[in-house]
Amino acid sequence: DITSTGTTLRMNRLEVVDEVLASSVRLFARPEVADDPKIRQVKTALRSVLDAEGKRYLMMNVPEDALDDVEDVIPGMGGPTVMDVAGTDAVAVHVVVDEREVFEVVPELQAAGASDILVTEIERLVP
C-alpha cells in the first residue's frame, strides 16, 4: 500500500531504495476438500484482488452522437457499459482498462467527446 501509488513516499520525501521481498499468494488444501464451496469462495476472493492489480475503472459522460467515436478509443474488457444519463442526450460509459493505458486513453477520450472522466482503482475484479 505504501508504494502502490507513491503518494505516501512523495509526501514524506522518500524513495524505494531496495526490494526486500517479492511474494506470491498460494492457497493450500487437502485434495478431498479442494472443491468445497468455502475453498472456492476464498479462491475467488483472492483471485479477484490479484486480477484487479494493474486495472483502472473509467467512468465518463458522452454525448450520444459521440458514442461510436469514444467506443473506438476504449480498449476495455469485453466492451464498455453504456447507460442513459437522466434528462440529457448523453450516456454514461464505464469501462475497465489496463493502468498503463490510462494516460494515453484519457486525452483520446476527451478528443472523441467524453467529459467528466473519472479514473478509479479497482479493489476486486471477478470476471
PDB file of C-alpha atoms in Angstrom:
ATOM      1  CA  ASP A   1       0.000   0.000   0.000  1.00  0.00           C
ATOM      2  CA  ILE A   2       2.809   2.406   0.784  1.00  0.00           C
ATOM      3  CA  THR A   3       4.329   2.113  -2.687  1.00  0.00           C
ATOM      4  CA  SER A   4       1.275   1.292  -4.817  1.00  0.00           C
ATOM      5  CA  THR A   5       0.721   4.891  -5.936  1.00  0.00           C
ATOM      6  CA  GLY A   6       3.827   6.530  -4.499  1.00  0.00           C
ATOM      7  CA  THR A   7       1.793   9.277  -2.819  1.00  0.00           C
ATOM      8  CA  THR A   8       2.905   8.438   0.723  1.00  0.00           C
ATOM      9  CA  LEU A   9       6.512   8.207  -0.397  1.00  0.00           C
ATOM     10  CA  ARG A  10       6.362  11.604  -2.118  1.00  0.00           C
ATOM     11  CA  MET A  11       4.591  13.215   0.849  1.00  0.00           C
ATOM     12  CA  ASN A  12       7.446  12.090   3.097  1.00  0.00           C
ATOM     13  CA  ARG A  13      10.192  12.784   0.527  1.00  0.00           C
ATOM     14  CA  LEU A  14      11.154   9.109   0.429  1.00  0.00           C
ATOM     15  CA  GLU A  15      12.075   6.720  -2.348  1.00  0.00           C
ATOM     16  CA  VAL A  16      12.300   2.957  -2.693  1.00  0.00           C
ATOM     17  CA  VAL A  17      15.963   2.029  -2.373  1.00  0.00           C
ATOM     18  CA  ASP A  18      15.661  -1.754  -2.481  1.00  0.00           C
ATOM     19  CA  GLU A  19      13.069  -4.505  -2.814  1.00  0.00           C
ATOM     20  CA  VAL A  20      13.265  -6.617   0.328  1.00  0.00           C
ATOM     21  CA  LEU A  21      10.626  -9.174  -0.536  1.00  0.00           C
ATOM     22  CA  ALA A  22       8.663 -10.275  -3.572  1.00  0.00           C
ATOM     23  CA  SER A  23       5.851 -12.637  -2.699  1.00  0.00           C
ATOM     24  CA  SER A  24       3.001 -14.582  -4.220  1.00  0.00           C
ATOM     25  CA  VAL A  25      -0.314 -15.822  -2.924  1.00  0.00           C
ATOM     26  CA  ARG A  26      -0.888 -19.564  -2.512  1.00  0.00           C
ATOM     27  CA  LEU A  27      -3.947 -21.429  -1.265  1.00  0.00           C
ATOM     28  CA  PHE A  28      -3.363 -24.850   0.248  1.00  0.00           C
ATOM     29  CA  ALA A  29      -5.977 -27.543   0.928  1.00  0.00           C
ATOM     30  CA  ARG A  30      -6.226 -31.292   1.153  1.00  0.00           C
ATOM     31  CA  PRO A  31      -7.270 -32.774  -2.213  1.00  0.00           C
ATOM     32  CA  GLU A  32     -10.513 -34.175  -0.797  1.00  0.00           C
ATOM     33  CA  VAL A  33     -11.755 -30.683   0.156  1.00  0.00           C
ATOM     34  CA  ALA A  34     -10.354 -28.734  -2.787  1.00  0.00           C
ATOM     35  CA  ASP A  35     -13.826 -28.419  -4.373  1.00  0.00           C
ATOM     36  CA  ASP A  36     -15.543 -27.379  -1.143  1.00  0.00           C
ATOM     37  CA  PRO A  37     -17.690 -24.237  -1.659  1.00  0.00           C
ATOM     38  CA  LYS A  38     -15.832 -22.415   1.117  1.00  0.00           C
ATOM     39  CA  ILE A  39     -12.487 -23.134  -0.551  1.00  0.00           C
ATOM     40  CA  ARG A  40     -13.875 -21.893  -3.885  1.00  0.00           C
ATOM     41  CA  GLN A  41     -15.149 -18.757  -2.150  1.00  0.00           C
ATOM     42  CA  VAL A  42     -11.724 -17.989  -0.667  1.00  0.00           C
ATOM     43  CA  LYS A  43     -10.065 -18.747  -4.010  1.00  0.00           C
ATOM     44  CA  THR A  44     -12.438 -16.372  -5.813  1.00  0.00           C
ATOM     45  CA  ALA A  45     -11.821 -13.649  -3.234  1.00  0.00           C
ATOM     46  CA  LEU A  46      -8.041 -13.941  -3.535  1.00  0.00           C
ATOM     47  CA  ARG A  47      -8.092 -14.209  -7.324  1.00  0.00           C
ATOM     48  CA  SER A  48     -10.360 -11.152  -7.629  1.00  0.00           C
ATOM     49  CA  VAL A  49      -7.850  -8.994  -5.756  1.00  0.00           C
ATOM     50  CA  LEU A  50      -4.975 -10.257  -7.902  1.00  0.00           C
ATOM     51  CA  ASP A  51      -6.979  -9.793 -11.117  1.00  0.00           C
ATOM     52  CA  ALA A  52      -7.686  -6.167 -10.150  1.00  0.00           C
ATOM     53  CA  GLU A  53      -3.986  -5.335  -9.970  1.00  0.00           C
ATOM     54  CA  GLY A  54      -2.919  -3.097 -12.810  1.00  0.00           C
ATOM     55  CA  LYS A  55      -6.511  -2.289 -13.823  1.00  0.00           C
ATOM     56  CA  ARG A  56      -8.400   1.001 -13.609  1.00  0.00           C
ATOM     57  CA  TYR A  57     -12.119   1.748 -13.840  1.00  0.00           C
ATOM     58  CA  LEU A  58     -13.010   4.661 -16.113  1.00  0.00           C
ATOM     59  CA  MET A  59     -16.358   6.425 -15.993  1.00  0.00           C
ATOM     60  CA  MET A  60     -17.309   9.285 -18.286  1.00  0.00           C
ATOM     61  CA  ASN A  61     -20.204  11.162 -19.818  1.00  0.00           C
ATOM     62  CA  VAL A  62     -20.503  11.086 -23.583  1.00  0.00           C
ATOM     63  CA  PRO A  63     -22.951  12.826 -25.938  1.00  0.00           C
ATOM     64  CA  GLU A  64     -24.926  10.119 -27.739  1.00  0.00           C
ATOM     65  CA  ASP A  65     -23.678  11.348 -31.109  1.00  0.00           C
ATOM     66  CA  ALA A  66     -20.042  10.845 -29.975  1.00  0.00           C
ATOM     67  CA  LEU A  67     -20.531   7.334 -28.566  1.00  0.00           C
ATOM     68  CA  ASP A  68     -19.164   5.489 -31.611  1.00  0.00           C
ATOM     69  CA  ASP A  69     -16.000   7.617 -31.581  1.00  0.00           C
ATOM     70  CA  VAL A  70     -15.495   7.010 -27.850  1.00  0.00           C
ATOM     71  CA  GLU A  71     -16.063   3.252 -28.223  1.00  0.00           C
ATOM     72  CA  ASP A  72     -13.334   3.187 -30.898  1.00  0.00           C
ATOM     73  CA  VAL A  73     -10.849   4.528 -28.315  1.00  0.00           C
ATOM     74  CA  ILE A  74     -11.729   2.227 -25.423  1.00  0.00           C
ATOM     75  CA  PRO A  75      -9.709  -0.987 -25.243  1.00  0.00           C
ATOM     76  CA  GLY A  76     -11.783  -2.380 -22.306  1.00  0.00           C
ATOM     77  CA  MET A  77     -12.635  -5.865 -21.121  1.00  0.00           C
ATOM     78  CA  GLY A  78     -15.451  -7.101 -23.332  1.00  0.00           C
ATOM     79  CA  GLY A  79     -16.681  -3.649 -24.297  1.00  0.00           C
ATOM     80  CA  PRO A  80     -17.956  -0.733 -22.263  1.00  0.00           C
ATOM     81  CA  THR A  81     -21.131  -0.487 -20.203  1.00  0.00           C
ATOM     82  CA  VAL A  82     -23.330   2.307 -21.561  1.00  0.00           C
ATOM     83  CA  MET A  83     -26.217   3.831 -19.583  1.00  0.00           C
ATOM     84  CA  ASP A  84     -28.552   6.752 -20.235  1.00  0.00           C
ATOM     85  CA  VAL A  85     -27.939   9.916 -18.221  1.00  0.00           C
ATOM     86  CA  ALA A  86     -31.344  11.099 -16.973  1.00  0.00           C
ATOM     87  CA  GLY A  87     -32.685  14.270 -18.541  1.00  0.00           C
ATOM     88  CA  THR A  88     -29.904  14.647 -21.117  1.00  0.00           C
ATOM     89  CA  ASP A  89     -28.906  13.441 -24.550  1.00  0.00           C
ATOM     90  CA  ALA A  90     -25.759  11.926 -23.050  1.00  0.00           C
ATOM     91  CA  VAL A  91     -24.798   8.475 -21.857  1.00  0.00           C
ATOM     92  CA  ALA A  92     -22.518   7.322 -19.057  1.00  0.00           C
ATOM     93  CA  VAL A  93     -19.791   4.988 -20.231  1.00  0.00           C
ATOM     94  CA  HIS A  94     -17.969   2.676 -17.808  1.00  0.00           C
ATOM     95  CA  VAL A  95     -15.000   0.528 -18.768  1.00  0.00           C
ATOM     96  CA  VAL A  96     -12.068  -1.353 -17.229  1.00  0.00           C
ATOM     97  CA  VAL A  97      -8.665  -0.653 -18.776  1.00  0.00           C
ATOM     98  CA  ASP A  98      -5.064  -1.548 -18.051  1.00  0.00           C
ATOM     99  CA  GLU A  99      -3.432   1.028 -15.806  1.00  0.00           C
ATOM    100  CA  ARG A 100      -0.613   1.551 -18.309  1.00  0.00           C
ATOM    101  CA  GLU A 101      -3.163   2.700 -20.935  1.00  0.00           C
ATOM    102  CA  VAL A 102      -4.827   5.405 -18.819  1.00  0.00           C
ATOM    103  CA  PHE A 103      -2.519   8.307 -19.669  1.00  0.00           C
ATOM    104  CA  GLU A 104      -2.817   7.615 -23.387  1.00  0.00           C
ATOM    105  CA  VAL A 105      -6.545   6.850 -23.425  1.00  0.00           C
ATOM    106  CA  VAL A 106      -7.878   9.803 -21.377  1.00  0.00           C
ATOM    107  CA  PRO A 107      -6.785  12.538 -23.843  1.00  0.00           C
ATOM    108  CA  GLU A 108      -8.091  10.421 -26.722  1.00  0.00           C
ATOM    109  CA  LEU A 109     -11.449  10.083 -24.947  1.00  0.00           C
ATOM    110  CA  GLN A 110     -11.603  13.841 -24.440  1.00  0.00           C
ATOM    111  CA  ALA A 111     -10.813  14.415 -28.116  1.00  0.00           C
ATOM    112  CA  ALA A 112     -13.587  11.958 -29.038  1.00  0.00           C
ATOM    113  CA  GLY A 113     -16.137  13.915 -26.964  1.00  0.00           C
ATOM    114  CA  ALA A 114     -16.030  12.367 -23.486  1.00  0.00           C
ATOM    115  CA  SER A 115     -16.167  14.625 -20.427  1.00  0.00           C
ATOM    116  CA  ASP A 116     -16.319  14.296 -16.641  1.00  0.00           C
ATOM    117  CA  ILE A 117     -13.856  11.409 -16.856  1.00  0.00           C
ATOM    118  CA  LEU A 118     -13.224   9.607 -13.578  1.00  0.00           C
ATOM    119  CA  VAL A 119     -10.389   7.122 -13.100  1.00  0.00           C
ATOM    120  CA  THR A 120     -10.549   4.900 -10.026  1.00  0.00           C
ATOM    121  CA  GLU A 121      -8.650   1.957  -8.613  1.00  0.00           C
ATOM    122  CA  ILE A 122     -10.371  -1.414  -8.551  1.00  0.00           C
ATOM    123  CA  GLU A 123     -10.351  -3.342  -5.297  1.00  0.00           C
ATOM    124  CA  ARG A 124     -11.608  -6.611  -6.773  1.00  0.00           C
ATOM    125  CA  LEU A 125     -12.322  -7.868 -10.264  1.00  0.00           C
ATOM    126  CA  VAL A 126     -14.411 -11.009 -10.707  1.00  0.00           C
ATOM    127  CA  PRO A 127     -14.571 -11.910 -14.421  1.00  0.00           C
TER     128      PRO A 127
END
